[in-house]
CSV table of N, CA and C in Angstrom, one decimal:
chain,number,residue,atom,x,y,z
T,1,UNK,N,2.2,19.2,12.5
T,1,UNK,CA,3.3,18.3,12.6
T,1,UNK,C,4.2,18.2,11.3
T,2,UNK,N,5.3,18.4,11.4
T,2,UNK,CA,6.1,18.2,10.0
T,2,UNK,C,6.2,16.8,9.5
T,3,UNK,N,6.5,16.7,8.3
T,3,UNK,CA,6.5,15.3,7.6
T,3,UNK,C,7.6,14.5,8.4
T,4,UNK,N,8.7,15.0,8.6
T,4,UNK,CA,9.8,14.3,9.3
T,4,UNK,C,9.4,13.8,10.6
T,5,UNK,N,8.6,14.7,11.3
T,5,UNK,CA,8.2,14.4,12.8
T,5,UNK,C,7.1,13.2,12.6
T,6,UNK,N,6.2,13.4,11.7
T,6,UNK,CA,5.2,12.4,11.4
T,6,UNK,C,5.9,11.1,11.2
T,7,UNK,N,6.8,11.1,10.2
T,7,UNK,CA,7.6,9.9,9.8
T,7,UNK,C,8.2,9.2,10.9
T,8,UNK,N,8.8,10.0,11.8
T,8,UNK,CA,9.5,9.4,13.0
T,8,UNK,C,8.6,8.8,14.0
T,9,UNK,N,7.5,9.6,14.2
T,9,UNK,CA,6.4,9.0,15.2
T,9,UNK,C,5.7,7.9,14.6
T,10,UNK,N,5.5,7.7,13.4
T,10,UNK,CA,4.8,6.7,12.6
T,10,UNK,C,5.8,5.4,12.8
T,11,UNK,N,7.0,5.6,12.4
T,11,UNK,CA,8.0,4.4,12.6
T,11,UNK,C,8.2,3.9,14.0
T,12,UNK,N,8.1,4.9,14.9
T,12,UNK,CA,8.3,4.4,16.3
T,12,UNK,C,7.0,3.6,16.7
T,13,UNK,N,5.8,4.0,16.3
T,13,UNK,CA,4.6,3.4,16.7
T,13,UNK,C,4.3,2.0,15.9
T,14,UNK,N,4.6,2.1,14.5
T,14,UNK,CA,4.2,1.0,13.7
T,14,UNK,C,5.4,0.0,13.4
T,15,UNK,N,6.6,0.6,13.4
T,15,UNK,CA,7.8,-0.2,13.3
T,15,UNK,C,8.4,-0.2,11.8
T,16,UNK,N,7.8,0.7,11.0
T,16,UNK,CA,8.2,0.8,9.7
T,16,UNK,C,7.9,2.2,9.2
T,17,UNK,N,8.7,2.6,8.1
T,17,UNK,CA,8.5,4.0,7.6
T,17,UNK,C,7.1,4.1,6.9
T,18,UNK,N,6.4,5.3,6.9
T,18,UNK,CA,5.1,5.3,6.3
T,18,UNK,C,5.1,4.9,4.8
T,19,UNK,N,5.9,5.2,4.0
T,19,UNK,CA,6.0,4.9,2.6
T,19,UNK,C,6.1,3.3,2.5
T,20,UNK,N,6.9,2.8,3.2
T,20,UNK,CA,7.2,1.3,3.2
T,20,UNK,C,5.9,0.6,3.6
T,21,UNK,N,5.2,1.2,4.6
T,21,UNK,CA,3.9,0.6,5.1
T,21,UNK,C,2.9,0.6,4.0
T,22,UNK,N,2.8,1.8,3.3
T,22,UNK,CA,1.9,1.9,2.3
T,22,UNK,C,2.1,1.1,1.1
T,23,UNK,N,3.4,0.9,0.8
T,23,UNK,CA,3.7,0.0,-0.4
T,23,UNK,C,3.3,-1.5,0.0
T,24,UNK,N,3.6,-1.9,1.3
T,24,UNK,CA,3.2,-3.2,1.7
T,24,UNK,C,1.7,-3.5,1.8
T,25,UNK,N,1.1,-2.5,2.2
T,25,UNK,CA,-0.4,-2.5,2.2
T,25,UNK,C,-1.0,-2.7,0.9
T,26,UNK,N,-0.6,-1.9,0.0
T,26,UNK,CA,-1.1,-1.9,-1.4
T,26,UNK,C,-0.8,-3.3,-2.1
T,27,UNK,N,0.3,-3.8,-1.8
T,27,UNK,CA,0.8,-5.1,-2.3
T,27,UNK,C,-0.1,-6.2,-1.6
T,28,UNK,N,-0.3,-6.1,-0.5
T,28,UNK,CA,-1.2,-7.1,0.2
T,28,UNK,C,-2.6,-7.1,-0.4
T,29,UNK,N,-3.1,-5.9,-0.5
T,29,UNK,CA,-4.4,-5.8,-1.2
T,29,UNK,C,-4.5,-6.4,-2.7
T,30,UNK,N,-3.4,-6.2,-3.4
T,30,UNK,CA,-3.2,-6.7,-4.7
T,30,UNK,C,-3.2,-8.2,-4.8
T,31,UNK,N,-2.4,-8.7,-3.9
T,31,UNK,CA,-2.2,-10.2,-3.7
T,31,UNK,C,-3.6,-10.8,-3.3
T,32,UNK,N,-4.2,-10.2,-2.2
T,32,UNK,CA,-5.5,-10.9,-1.9
T,32,UNK,C,-6.5,-10.8,-3.1
T,33,UNK,N,-6.5,-9.7,-3.9
T,33,UNK,CA,-7.4,-9.6,-5.0
T,33,UNK,C,-7.1,-10.5,-6.0
T,34,UNK,N,-5.8,-10.8,-6.3
T,34,UNK,CA,-5.5,-11.8,-7.4
T,34,UNK,C,-5.9,-13.2,-7.1
T,35,UNK,N,-5.9,-13.3,-5.8
T,35,UNK,CA,-6.3,-14.7,-5.2
T,35,UNK,C,-7.9,-15.0,-5.3
T,36,UNK,N,-8.6,-13.8,-5.2
T,36,UNK,CA,-10.1,-14.1,-4.9
T,36,UNK,C,-10.9,-13.3,-5.9
T,37,UNK,N,-10.4,-12.5,-6.8
T,37,UNK,CA,-11.1,-11.6,-7.6
T,37,UNK,C,-11.0,-12.0,-9.1
T,38,UNK,N,-12.1,-11.4,-9.8
T,38,UNK,CA,-12.0,-11.8,-11.3
T,38,UNK,C,-11.6,-10.6,-12.1
T,39,UNK,N,-11.2,-9.5,-11.5
T,39,UNK,CA,-10.7,-8.4,-12.2
T,39,UNK,C,-9.3,-8.6,-12.8
T,40,UNK,N,-9.0,-7.8,-14.0
T,40,UNK,CA,-7.8,-8.0,-14.7
T,40,UNK,C,-6.7,-7.3,-13.8
T,41,UNK,N,-5.4,-7.6,-14.2
T,41,UNK,CA,-4.3,-7.1,-13.5
T,41,UNK,C,-4.2,-5.5,-13.7
T,42,UNK,N,-4.6,-5.0,-14.8
T,42,UNK,CA,-4.7,-3.6,-15.0
T,42,UNK,C,-5.8,-2.9,-14.1
T,43,UNK,N,-6.9,-3.6,-14.0
T,43,UNK,CA,-8.0,-3.0,-13.0
T,43,UNK,C,-7.5,-3.1,-11.6
T,44,UNK,N,-6.7,-4.2,-11.2
T,44,UNK,CA,-6.2,-4.3,-9.8
T,44,UNK,C,-5.2,-3.1,-9.6
T,45,UNK,N,-4.4,-2.9,-10.6
T,45,UNK,CA,-3.3,-1.9,-10.5
T,45,UNK,C,-4.0,-0.6,-10.3
T,46,UNK,N,-5.0,-0.3,-10.9
T,46,UNK,CA,-5.8,1.0,-10.8
T,46,UNK,C,-6.4,1.1,-9.5
T,47,UNK,N,-6.9,-0.1,-9.0
T,47,UNK,CA,-7.6,-0.1,-7.7
T,47,UNK,C,-6.6,0.1,-6.5
T,48,UNK,N,-5.3,-0.2,-6.8
T,48,UNK,CA,-4.4,-0.2,-5.7
T,48,UNK,C,-3.3,0.9,-5.9
T,49,UNK,N,-3.7,1.9,-6.8
T,49,UNK,CA,-2.9,3.1,-7.1
T,49,UNK,C,-1.6,2.8,-7.8
T,50,UNK,N,-1.5,1.8,-8.6
T,50,UNK,CA,-0.2,1.5,-9.3
T,50,UNK,C,-0.5,1.7,-10.8
T,51,UNK,N,-1.6,2.2,-11.2
T,51,UNK,CA,-1.9,2.3,-12.7
T,51,UNK,C,-1.0,3.4,-13.2
T,52,UNK,N,-0.6,3.2,-14.5
T,52,UNK,CA,0.1,4.2,-15.3
T,52,UNK,C,-0.9,5.2,-15.9
T,53,UNK,N,-0.5,6.5,-16.2
T,53,UNK,CA,-1.4,7.3,-16.8
T,53,UNK,C,-1.1,7.6,-18.3
């Protein structure tokens, strides 16, 4: 399946584009972790794939 076909099928099924879904999911994980975790922001960024190299 091509990327464009996958993106179209994903959006039809989920209601949002794959990248948008991924960003929202990562931000949700980070938000939940900030509320309940003792890790630093930089550790949370790394855990949610937002760390800089």
